[in-house]
Coordinates of C-alpha atoms and ligand atoms in Angstrom, one line a residue:
M1 CA -0.1 0.0 0.0
S2 CA 1.4 3.5 -0.9
H3 CA 1.6 4.6 2.5
S4 CA 4.1 2.0 3.7
H5 CA 6.5 3.4 1.2
P6 CA 8.8 6.2 2.2
E7 CA 8.2 9.6 0.4
S8 CA 11.7 9.8 -0.5
L9 CA 11.7 6.6 -2.4
K10 CA 8.8 7.9 -4.4
A11 CA 10.3 11.3 -4.8
E12 CA 13.6 9.5 -6.3
I13 CA 11.8 7.5 -8.9
R14 CA 9.9 10.7 -10.0
E15 CA 13.1 12.6 -10.3
L16 CA 15.0 9.8 -12.3
K17 CA 12.0 9.2 -14.5
A18 CA 12.0 12.9 -15.4
K19 CA 15.8 13.1 -15.8
H20 CA 16.0 10.3 -18.3
N21 CA 12.7 11.2 -20.0
V22 CA 11.0 7.9 -19.3
L23 CA 7.6 6.6 -19.9
F24 CA 6.3 4.6 -16.8
L25 CA 3.7 2.0 -17.7
A26 CA 2.2 -0.3 -15.1
H27 CA -0.4 -3.1 -15.5
Y28 CA -3.5 -3.2 -13.3
Y29 CA -2.0 -6.3 -11.5
E30 CA 0.8 -4.3 -10.0
D31 CA 1.0 -3.1 -6.4
G32 CA -1.1 -0.1 -5.9
A33 CA 1.8 2.0 -4.9
I34 CA 3.4 1.3 -8.3
Q35 CA 0.3 2.1 -10.2
D36 CA 0.0 5.5 -8.5
L37 CA 3.5 6.5 -9.7
A38 CA 2.9 5.4 -13.2
D39 CA 2.0 7.8 -16.1
H40 CA -0.5 5.1 -17.6
V41 CA -1.9 2.0 -15.9
G42 CA -3.6 -0.4 -18.3
D43 CA -4.5 -3.6 -19.7
S44 CA -2.0 -5.5 -22.0
L45 CA -3.3 -3.9 -25.1
A46 CA -3.2 -0.3 -23.8
L47 CA 0.6 -0.7 -22.5
A48 CA 1.5 -2.0 -26.0
K49 CA -0.2 1.1 -27.5
W50 CA 1.2 3.5 -25.2
G51 CA 4.7 2.1 -25.6
Q52 CA 4.5 2.1 -29.3
R53 CA 3.0 5.7 -29.6
A54 CA 5.1 7.5 -27.1
D55 CA 7.8 9.8 -27.9
N56 CA 10.0 9.0 -25.0
P57 CA 13.4 7.2 -25.9
I58 CA 12.9 4.9 -23.0
V59 CA 9.9 2.8 -21.6
L60 CA 9.7 1.4 -18.2
L61 CA 7.2 -1.5 -18.0
A62 CA 6.0 -2.5 -14.6
G63 CA 4.3 -5.7 -15.6
V64 CA 5.7 -9.0 -16.9
V65 CA 8.4 -9.7 -19.7
F66 CA 6.0 -10.5 -22.4
M67 CA 4.4 -7.0 -22.1
G68 CA 7.9 -5.5 -22.3
E69 CA 8.7 -7.5 -25.4
S70 CA 5.5 -6.5 -27.1
V71 CA 6.7 -2.7 -26.7
K72 CA 10.1 -3.8 -28.0
L73 CA 8.9 -5.5 -30.8
L74 CA 6.6 -2.6 -31.9
S75 CA 9.2 -0.1 -31.2
P76 CA 12.7 -1.6 -31.7
E77 CA 14.5 1.9 -31.4
K78 CA 13.2 2.4 -27.9
T79 CA 15.0 1.3 -24.7
V80 CA 12.6 -0.8 -22.9
L81 CA 13.2 -1.6 -19.1
V82 CA 11.5 -4.0 -17.0
P83 CA 12.4 -4.0 -13.3
D84 CA 12.9 -8.0 -12.9
L85 CA 13.5 -10.2 -16.0
A86 CA 12.4 -13.0 -13.9
A87 CA 8.7 -11.8 -14.4
G88 CA 7.5 -14.5 -16.5
C89 CA 4.0 -16.1 -17.2
S90 CA 2.6 -19.4 -16.7
L91 CA 1.2 -19.3 -20.3
V92 CA 4.7 -18.6 -21.6
D93 CA 5.9 -21.6 -19.7
H94 CA 3.1 -23.7 -21.1
S95 CA 4.0 -23.1 -24.6
P96 CA 7.6 -24.1 -25.3
Y97 CA 8.7 -22.9 -28.9
A98 CA 9.6 -26.6 -30.1
D99 CA 6.3 -28.0 -29.0
Y100 CA 4.4 -25.0 -30.7
L101 CA 6.4 -25.1 -33.9
K102 CA 5.4 -29.0 -34.0
W103 CA 1.7 -28.2 -33.6
R104 CA 1.9 -25.5 -36.2
N105 CA 3.4 -27.7 -38.6
E106 CA 1.0 -30.3 -38.0
H107 CA -1.8 -27.6 -39.2
P108 CA 0.1 -26.0 -42.1
N109 CA -3.3 -24.5 -43.4
G110 CA -4.3 -23.1 -40.4
I111 CA -4.1 -19.4 -39.1
T112 CA -2.5 -19.4 -35.7
V113 CA -4.1 -17.2 -33.4
T114 CA -1.8 -16.5 -30.4
Y115 CA -2.4 -14.7 -27.0
V116 CA 0.0 -12.1 -26.4
N117 CA 0.9 -13.9 -23.1
S118 CA 3.5 -15.9 -25.0
S119 CA 7.2 -15.8 -25.7
A120 CA 8.7 -13.8 -28.7
K121 CA 9.9 -17.1 -30.3
V122 CA 6.3 -18.2 -30.3
K123 CA 4.9 -15.0 -31.6
A124 CA 7.4 -15.5 -34.4
I125 CA 5.4 -18.7 -35.7
T126 CA 2.0 -16.9 -35.2
D127 CA -0.1 -15.2 -37.8
V128 CA -1.8 -12.7 -35.5
C129 CA -1.7 -12.1 -31.9
V130 CA -4.7 -11.0 -29.6
T131 CA -5.2 -9.6 -26.2
S132 CA -8.4 -10.4 -24.2
S133 CA -9.7 -7.1 -25.2
N134 CA -9.3 -7.1 -28.9
A135 CA -9.6 -11.2 -29.5
E136 CA -13.3 -10.9 -30.9
K137 CA -12.4 -8.2 -33.3
I138 CA -9.2 -10.0 -34.6
I139 CA -10.9 -13.4 -34.9
G140 CA -13.9 -11.8 -36.8
A141 CA -11.4 -10.7 -39.2
I142 CA -10.3 -14.2 -40.2
P143 CA -11.8 -15.4 -43.3
H144 CA -14.7 -17.9 -42.2
D145 CA -13.2 -20.7 -44.5
R146 CA -9.9 -21.0 -42.6
E147 CA -9.2 -23.3 -39.7
I148 CA -8.1 -21.4 -36.6
L149 CA -5.4 -22.7 -34.0
F150 CA -5.6 -20.8 -30.8
G151 CA -2.9 -20.8 -28.0
P152 CA -1.7 -20.9 -25.5
D153 CA -4.8 -20.2 -23.5
R154 CA -7.2 -22.9 -23.4
N155 CA -9.8 -21.1 -21.4
L156 CA -9.8 -17.9 -23.4
G157 CA -9.8 -19.9 -26.5
R158 CA -12.7 -22.1 -25.5
Y159 CA -14.7 -19.0 -24.4
L160 CA -14.0 -17.1 -27.8
S161 CA -14.8 -20.3 -29.9
K162 CA -18.1 -20.6 -28.2
K163 CA -18.9 -16.9 -28.2
L164 CA -18.1 -16.4 -31.7
A165 CA -19.3 -19.9 -33.0
R166 CA -16.1 -20.8 -34.6
P167 CA -14.4 -24.2 -34.2
M168 CA -10.9 -23.9 -33.1
T169 CA -8.1 -26.2 -32.1
L170 CA -7.0 -25.2 -28.9
W171 CA -3.4 -25.4 -27.3
P172 CA -3.8 -26.8 -23.4
G173 CA -2.1 -24.0 -21.6
S174 CA -3.6 -22.1 -18.6
C175 CA -2.8 -19.1 -16.2
E176 CA -1.9 -20.7 -12.8
V177 CA -3.7 -17.8 -11.0
H178 CA -6.9 -17.6 -12.9
V179 CA -7.5 -21.5 -12.6
Q180 CA -7.5 -21.2 -8.9
F181 CA -11.0 -19.9 -8.3
S182 CA -13.4 -22.3 -7.1
M183 CA -16.6 -22.9 -8.7
R184 CA -18.3 -24.5 -5.2
K185 CA -17.1 -21.3 -3.1
L186 CA -18.3 -18.9 -5.8
H187 CA -21.8 -20.6 -6.0
E188 CA -22.0 -20.2 -2.0
L189 CA -20.9 -16.6 -2.2
K190 CA -23.5 -15.7 -4.9
L191 CA -26.2 -17.1 -2.5
Q192 CA -24.5 -14.8 0.2
Y193 CA -24.7 -11.8 -2.1
P194 CA -27.5 -12.0 -4.4
D195 CA -27.1 -8.4 -5.7
A196 CA -23.3 -8.8 -6.6
L197 CA -22.6 -9.0 -10.3
V198 CA -19.7 -11.7 -10.9
I199 CA -17.3 -10.0 -13.1
S200 CA -14.5 -12.5 -14.5
H201 CA -11.4 -12.7 -16.8
P202 CA -11.9 -15.2 -19.6
E203 CA -8.7 -16.9 -18.2
C204 CA -10.8 -18.4 -15.7
D205 CA -11.9 -22.0 -15.8
E206 CA -15.3 -22.7 -17.7
T207 CA -17.1 -23.4 -14.7
I208 CA -16.2 -19.9 -13.4
L209 CA -17.4 -18.3 -16.6
Q210 CA -20.7 -20.2 -16.5
L211 CA -21.4 -18.5 -13.2
S212 CA -20.2 -15.1 -14.3
D213 CA -22.6 -12.1 -15.5
V214 CA -19.6 -10.2 -17.1
I215 CA -16.4 -11.7 -18.7
G216 CA -13.7 -9.4 -20.4
S217 CA -10.3 -8.1 -20.1
T218 CA -9.0 -6.3 -17.1
S219 CA -9.9 -2.8 -18.7
R220 CA -13.6 -4.2 -19.4
L221 CA -14.0 -5.4 -15.9
L222 CA -12.8 -2.0 -14.5
D223 CA -15.2 -0.2 -16.8
E224 CA -18.2 -2.5 -15.5
V225 CA -17.3 -1.4 -11.9
R226 CA -16.9 2.3 -13.0
N227 CA -20.1 2.4 -15.1
N228 CA -22.6 -0.2 -14.0
R229 CA -25.0 1.6 -11.6
T230 CA -27.4 -1.1 -11.2
T231 CA -25.5 -2.5 -8.4
K232 CA -22.5 -1.5 -6.3
S233 CA -21.5 -5.0 -5.3
F234 CA -19.1 -7.0 -7.5
I235 CA -17.6 -10.3 -7.0
V236 CA -14.2 -10.1 -9.3
A237 CA -12.7 -13.3 -10.5
T238 CA -9.2 -12.0 -11.5
E239 CA -5.9 -10.9 -10.0
H240 CA -6.4 -8.7 -6.8
G241 CA -4.4 -5.9 -7.9
I242 CA -6.8 -4.6 -10.0
F243 CA -9.0 -3.7 -6.8
H244 CA -6.9 -0.6 -6.3
E245 CA -8.0 0.9 -9.6
M246 CA -11.7 -0.4 -9.3
Q247 CA -11.7 1.2 -5.9
K248 CA -10.4 4.4 -7.0
A249 CA -12.9 4.5 -10.0
R250 CA -16.0 3.7 -7.8
P251 CA -15.3 4.4 -4.0
D252 CA -18.7 3.2 -3.1
A253 CA -18.2 0.0 -4.6
V254 CA -18.1 -3.3 -2.6
L255 CA -15.5 -5.3 -4.1
I256 CA -15.4 -9.0 -3.2
Q257 CA -12.7 -11.4 -4.3
A258 CA -13.8 -14.7 -5.9
P259 CA -12.7 -17.4 -3.5
V260 CA -10.0 -19.7 -4.4
E261 CA -10.3 -23.6 -3.2
G262 CA -7.5 -23.7 -0.7
S263 CA -6.3 -20.8 1.8
C264 CA -3.5 -19.8 -0.5
A265 CA -2.8 -16.3 -1.7
C266 CA -2.9 -17.8 -5.3
N267 CA -5.3 -15.0 -6.6
E268 CA -2.0 -13.0 -6.6
C269 CA 0.2 -13.3 -9.9
P270 CA 3.7 -14.2 -8.4
Y271 CA 5.5 -12.8 -11.6
M272 CA 3.7 -9.3 -11.3
K273 CA 4.4 -9.1 -7.7
L274 CA 8.1 -9.4 -8.5
N275 CA 8.1 -5.7 -9.0
T276 CA 8.8 -3.2 -6.2
L277 CA 9.4 0.2 -5.9
E278 CA 12.9 -0.5 -4.8
K279 CA 13.4 -2.5 -7.9
I280 CA 11.8 0.3 -10.1
R281 CA 14.4 2.9 -8.6
N282 CA 17.2 0.7 -9.3
T283 CA 16.1 0.3 -12.8
L284 CA 15.7 4.0 -13.3
K285 CA 19.2 4.4 -11.7
T286 CA 21.2 2.0 -14.0
L287 CA 18.8 2.0 -16.9
S288 CA 18.9 -1.9 -16.8
P289 CA 17.6 -4.5 -17.1
T290 CA 16.5 -4.0 -20.6
V291 CA 14.2 -6.3 -22.8
T292 CA 15.9 -7.7 -25.8
V293 CA 14.9 -9.9 -28.5
E294 CA 17.2 -11.4 -31.0
P295 CA 16.6 -9.6 -34.4
A296 CA 15.9 -13.0 -36.4
V297 CA 13.0 -13.6 -33.9
A298 CA 12.0 -10.1 -33.9
R299 CA 11.6 -9.5 -37.5
L300 CA 9.1 -12.7 -37.5
A301 CA 7.4 -11.9 -34.2
R302 CA 6.7 -8.2 -35.3
V303 CA 4.3 -9.5 -38.1
G304 CA 1.8 -11.1 -36.2
L305 CA 1.6 -8.5 -33.6
Q306 CA 1.5 -5.6 -36.0
R307 CA -1.3 -7.5 -37.8
M308 CA -3.0 -7.5 -34.4
M309 CA -2.6 -3.5 -34.0
D310 CA -3.6 -2.9 -37.6
I311 CA -7.1 -5.0 -37.3
T312 CA -7.5 -3.3 -33.9
D313 CA -7.2 0.2 -35.8
G314 CA -9.7 -0.9 -38.4
K315 CA -7.2 -1.4 -41.1
A316 CA -7.5 -4.2 -43.9
V317 CA -4.8 -6.9 -43.7
T318 CA -3.8 -10.0 -45.8
W319 CA -3.4 -13.6 -44.5
P320 CA -0.7 -16.0 -45.5
N321 CA -1.9 -19.2 -47.3
R322 CA 0.2 -21.6 -45.7
F323 CA 2.8 -21.8 -42.7
E324 CA 6.3 -22.1 -43.6
A325 CA 8.6 -23.1 -40.7
P326 CA 11.5 -20.2 -40.2
S327 CA 14.5 -21.0 -42.2
P328 CA 17.3 -20.7 -41.0
A329 CA 15.7 -22.3 -37.8
L330 CA 15.2 -19.8 -34.9
Ligands
LIG1 P1 -5.2 -8.1 -19.9 O1 -4.8 -8.3 -21.1 O2 -6.7 -8.4 -19.5 O3 -4.8 -6.9 -19.1 O4 -4.7 -9.4 -19.1 C1 -3.5 -9.6 -18.9 C2 -3.0 -11.0 -18.1 O5 -2.0 -11.2 -17.9 C3 -4.1 -11.5 -17.4 O6 -3.8 -12.5 -16.7
LIG2 FE1 0.4 -14.7 -16.8 FE2 -1.7 -15.5 -15.3 FE3 0.2 -13.8 -14.4 FE4 -1.5 -13.0 -16.1 S1 -2.1 -13.6 -14.1 S2 0.8 -12.6 -16.1 S3 -1.7 -14.7 -17.4 S4 0.6 -15.9 -14.9

């Protein structure tokens, strides 16, 4: 919480940020004190857009590494800093490049739609990326006669496939945080709070999504709390960090964390929470660690990411007819 951090540390961060002309971006899952110091707080799509459009030569991204990589891929000339390079993501871990390539080779005529929660190498063998806030629009732009492969989050993929009535071959990955919510306990909580709206991230298991009133990206869930005046109680099935911005947006809201099965704090993303104000200060002091993507990987990974940005902006795109594995091998 912001009051537990010395003002001097926050002042030092502000000064260093100004001195090096750094754009400071934070994801909603970061600690409240980090969110309060950032220039912009957003979901993964918004962070990528701000990073790409900024004039600042340096972007500091308090989030996880794949988010920093997206900024670097879209703006290779910028220096992209992340406070801790160990800030991974279970979806990245669940989609090793060699296995994804094998899957891709088995379906050469399919269009591969890959969630941005993936490594740069996996993006390099992807036709188009999506985030949870633009996925419906992106998939809607794929010709109806094309087979779709969706990875690495099977819950987001299954949700999209049903909602859009498009068959998809799903990669079996999942987010270790969002699969912890308990259907049984959520059901009990709904009985306890009959007026509360259940709002969930699509990375949650299907059993949770079936009990949900609103399903969407972090920014979509925040908008629901901000704008839905028919209730003031919300049961929130996503990472706890977003409560900070939700409570700021709607001080009268009663926010209830969706329950997990055990008594763990597993509704907190351990990777997002690796970022601290101290590490952010050190990163701004040393201008490291930086996000790097090998040029051969970056050249290919940029294609699917830029195709996503173009469709998001309403531009027309073309699709490859057939997958060709990278040569030379990545
Ligand atoms: P958003 O794109 O909704 O911000 O989600 C990113 C994420 O990592 C969710 O777990
Ligand atoms: Fe990855 Fe899940 Fe953390 Fe999001 S919450 S960054 S999907 S591990």
